[in-house]
């Protein structure tokens, strides 16, 4: 099945499925060989967009990815990189952090972007996301810094993550660069974004939603909701595919153009990511899954 692409801005397009690197080195193997195998398994399906963050792998995922790219530099031209900043973790790597906090100051985000560029060994980050809304954000300071990063060519586009509509409006009011995406939790086990205005706001403002943990971090597959699991299994049998592919197809079917950010360290599962693209769920099938997820019929 041909991977489709989604235009985030006039200049930036990304693959319909995105590979998330949060857990990339959680399997204890950060070797370039293993990281490259995961990337190649994505590229074979035309999944070219990689989702990173400065904090992933306790500040180690970007470095592992960069080490691999240094050994296989030809791959740099085949991918788009999303990365994020503003969460500051308590970590051995940052003995100065006394508490987990957010930092959207111009100084901090500019330094983090420089650091991400160095660690991954690339000249530009295709899309930079603010990872979480910072309660202390000075939107003028942050907005100016984000515009500057784009003007300086260090970043292609700007997005946000876990932002509420009012957080987006506030930041956008202080910057010229259009906020092109909001990466939020959306799945059959976390479907509040469909009804709390998060997705509606994206649709109204031509912001493309990205879905993090689209399989509920794997919990959807481990059958905690037996009615939903049964339905995913039944539909998977009907379509000749896997329950995970049906759960992703449920996101893909929504008219907002949700981009699922897929996470797996299992090469076989990665190779099956694009199976979701071959499934077309009609409106009633979509509501059947939603009903099972809710545990009751819609009002
Ligand atoms: N912006 C944010 O705040 C934020 C927050 C969380 C995540 N994210 C992004 O979203 C990406 C995806 O998140 P996620 O990893 O939670 O996604 P997910 O696809 O919901 O969950 C992936 C997890 O489910 C497991 N899994 C997949 N298929 C399975 C199956 N059939 N049976 C049992 N387990 C299965 C995987 O294990 P295996 O490795 O064994 O396949 C992996 O541990 C992250 O990498 C990150 O890029 C962003």
PDB file of C-alpha atoms and ligand atoms in Angstrom, residues 19-23 51-52 56 84 87 129 131-132 161-162 183-184 211-219 221-222 244 248 261-266 269, ligand 1:
ATOM      1  CA  UNK A  19       7.906   6.640  13.655  1.00  0.00           C
ATOM      2  CA  UNK A  20       8.218   7.708  17.305  1.00  0.00           C
ATOM      3  CA  UNK A  21      11.577   7.350  19.034  1.00  0.00           C
ATOM      4  CA  UNK A  22      10.552   7.753  22.667  1.00  0.00           C
ATOM      5  CA  UNK A  23      11.304   4.122  23.482  1.00  0.00           C
ATOM      6  CA  UNK A  51       9.605  11.853  15.971  1.00  0.00           C
ATOM      7  CA  UNK A  52      12.261  12.662  18.556  1.00  0.00           C
ATOM      8  CA  UNK A  56      13.778  10.735  25.035  1.00  0.00           C
ATOM      9  CA  UNK A  84      10.737  18.665  20.872  1.00  0.00           C
ATOM     10  CA  UNK A  87      10.485  19.520  29.409  1.00  0.00           C
ATOM     11  CA  UNK A 129       7.497  21.121  18.813  1.00  0.00           C
ATOM     12  CA  UNK A 131       6.648  19.474  24.212  1.00  0.00           C
ATOM     13  CA  UNK A 132       4.220  20.676  26.898  1.00  0.00           C
ATOM     14  CA  UNK A 161       2.372  19.144  21.789  1.00  0.00           C
ATOM     15  CA  UNK A 162      -0.207  18.617  24.512  1.00  0.00           C
ATOM     16  CA  UNK A 183       0.813  16.319  18.928  1.00  0.00           C
ATOM     17  CA  UNK A 184      -1.662  14.990  21.490  1.00  0.00           C
ATOM     18  CA  UNK A 211      -1.618  11.128  17.709  1.00  0.00           C
ATOM     19  CA  UNK A 212       0.869   9.985  20.316  1.00  0.00           C
ATOM     20  CA  UNK A 213       0.558   6.525  21.858  1.00  0.00           C
ATOM     21  CA  UNK A 214      -1.947   5.521  19.147  1.00  0.00           C
ATOM     22  CA  UNK A 215      -2.151   2.008  20.631  1.00  0.00           C
ATOM     23  CA  UNK A 216      -2.486   3.343  24.168  1.00  0.00           C
ATOM     24  CA  UNK A 217       1.160   2.489  24.808  1.00  0.00           C
ATOM     25  CA  UNK A 218       0.334  -1.134  23.905  1.00  0.00           C
ATOM     26  CA  UNK A 219      -2.516  -1.467  26.414  1.00  0.00           C
ATOM     27  CA  UNK A 221      -3.364  -4.813  22.444  1.00  0.00           C
ATOM     28  CA  UNK A 222      -3.251  -6.448  25.830  1.00  0.00           C
ATOM     29  CA  UNK A 244      -3.292  -2.959  15.822  1.00  0.00           C
ATOM     30  CA  UNK A 248      -4.610   2.792  13.636  1.00  0.00           C
ATOM     31  CA  UNK A 261       3.057   8.478  15.765  1.00  0.00           C
ATOM     32  CA  UNK A 262       3.888   4.787  15.954  1.00  0.00           C
ATOM     33  CA  UNK A 263       6.160   3.285  18.576  1.00  0.00           C
ATOM     34  CA  UNK A 264       7.733  -0.167  18.471  1.00  0.00           C
ATOM     35  CA  UNK A 265      11.143  -1.725  18.846  1.00  0.00           C
ATOM     36  CA  UNK A 266       9.949  -4.965  17.280  1.00  0.00           C
ATOM     37  CA  UNK A 269       5.644  -4.984  14.140  1.00  0.00           C
TER      38      UNK A 269
HETATM   39  N1  LIG B   1       4.312  14.407  22.664  1.00  0.00           N
HETATM   40  C1  LIG B   1       4.191  13.650  23.730  1.00  0.00           C
HETATM   41  O1  LIG B   1       3.954  14.114  24.852  1.00  0.00           O
HETATM   42  C2  LIG B   1       4.340  12.170  23.567  1.00  0.00           C
HETATM   43  C3  LIG B   1       4.005  11.299  24.625  1.00  0.00           C
HETATM   44  C4  LIG B   1       4.141   9.918  24.398  1.00  0.00           C
HETATM   45  C5  LIG B   1       4.578   9.451  23.154  1.00  0.00           C
HETATM   46  N2  LIG B   1       4.915  10.332  22.173  1.00  0.00           N
HETATM   47  C6  LIG B   1       5.357   9.872  20.833  1.00  0.00           C
HETATM   48  O2  LIG B   1       4.505   8.838  20.401  1.00  0.00           O
HETATM   49  C7  LIG B   1       5.294   7.715  20.047  1.00  0.00           C
HETATM   50  C8  LIG B   1       4.522   6.451  20.219  1.00  0.00           C
HETATM   51  O3  LIG B   1       4.164   6.296  21.586  1.00  0.00           O
HETATM   52  P1  LIG B   1       4.019   4.835  22.174  1.00  0.00           P
HETATM   53  O4  LIG B   1       5.307   4.123  22.062  1.00  0.00           O
HETATM   54  O5  LIG B   1       3.367   4.947  23.500  1.00  0.00           O
HETATM   55  O6  LIG B   1       2.998   4.237  21.049  1.00  0.00           O
HETATM   56  P2  LIG B   1       2.013   3.000  21.033  1.00  0.00           P
HETATM   57  O7  LIG B   1       2.031   2.504  19.626  1.00  0.00           O
HETATM   58  O8  LIG B   1       0.716   3.389  21.622  1.00  0.00           O
HETATM   59  O9  LIG B   1       2.660   1.919  22.005  1.00  0.00           O
HETATM   60  C9  LIG B   1       3.840   1.284  21.654  1.00  0.00           C
HETATM   61  C10 LIG B   1       4.088   0.224  22.691  1.00  0.00           C
HETATM   62  O10 LIG B   1       3.102  -0.779  22.511  1.00  0.00           O
HETATM   63  C11 LIG B   1       3.738  -2.029  22.342  1.00  0.00           C
HETATM   64  N3  LIG B   1       2.986  -2.795  21.363  1.00  0.00           N
HETATM   65  C12 LIG B   1       2.757  -2.490  20.071  1.00  0.00           C
HETATM   66  N4  LIG B   1       2.017  -3.454  19.483  1.00  0.00           N
HETATM   67  C13 LIG B   1       1.800  -4.386  20.410  1.00  0.00           C
HETATM   68  C14 LIG B   1       1.123  -5.631  20.412  1.00  0.00           C
HETATM   69  N5  LIG B   1       0.530  -6.106  19.310  1.00  0.00           N
HETATM   70  N6  LIG B   1       1.078  -6.340  21.577  1.00  0.00           N
HETATM   71  C15 LIG B   1       1.676  -5.858  22.689  1.00  0.00           C
HETATM   72  N7  LIG B   1       2.358  -4.691  22.738  1.00  0.00           N
HETATM   73  C16 LIG B   1       2.406  -3.965  21.619  1.00  0.00           C
HETATM   74  C17 LIG B   1       5.130  -1.712  21.841  1.00  0.00           C
HETATM   75  O11 LIG B   1       6.011  -2.753  22.207  1.00  0.00           O
HETATM   76  P3  LIG B   1       7.107  -3.325  21.152  1.00  0.00           P
HETATM   77  O12 LIG B   1       8.241  -2.341  21.159  1.00  0.00           O
HETATM   78  O13 LIG B   1       7.468  -4.624  21.739  1.00  0.00           O
HETATM   79  O14 LIG B   1       6.431  -3.445  19.821  1.00  0.00           O
HETATM   80  C18 LIG B   1       5.441  -0.417  22.565  1.00  0.00           C
HETATM   81  O15 LIG B   1       5.956  -0.660  23.853  1.00  0.00           O
HETATM   82  C19 LIG B   1       6.547   7.849  20.938  1.00  0.00           C
HETATM   83  O16 LIG B   1       7.645   7.124  20.440  1.00  0.00           O
HETATM   84  C20 LIG B   1       6.779   9.333  20.868  1.00  0.00           C
HETATM   85  O17 LIG B   1       7.442   9.645  19.666  1.00  0.00           O
HETATM   86  C21 LIG B   1       4.787  11.676  22.361  1.00  0.00           C
END
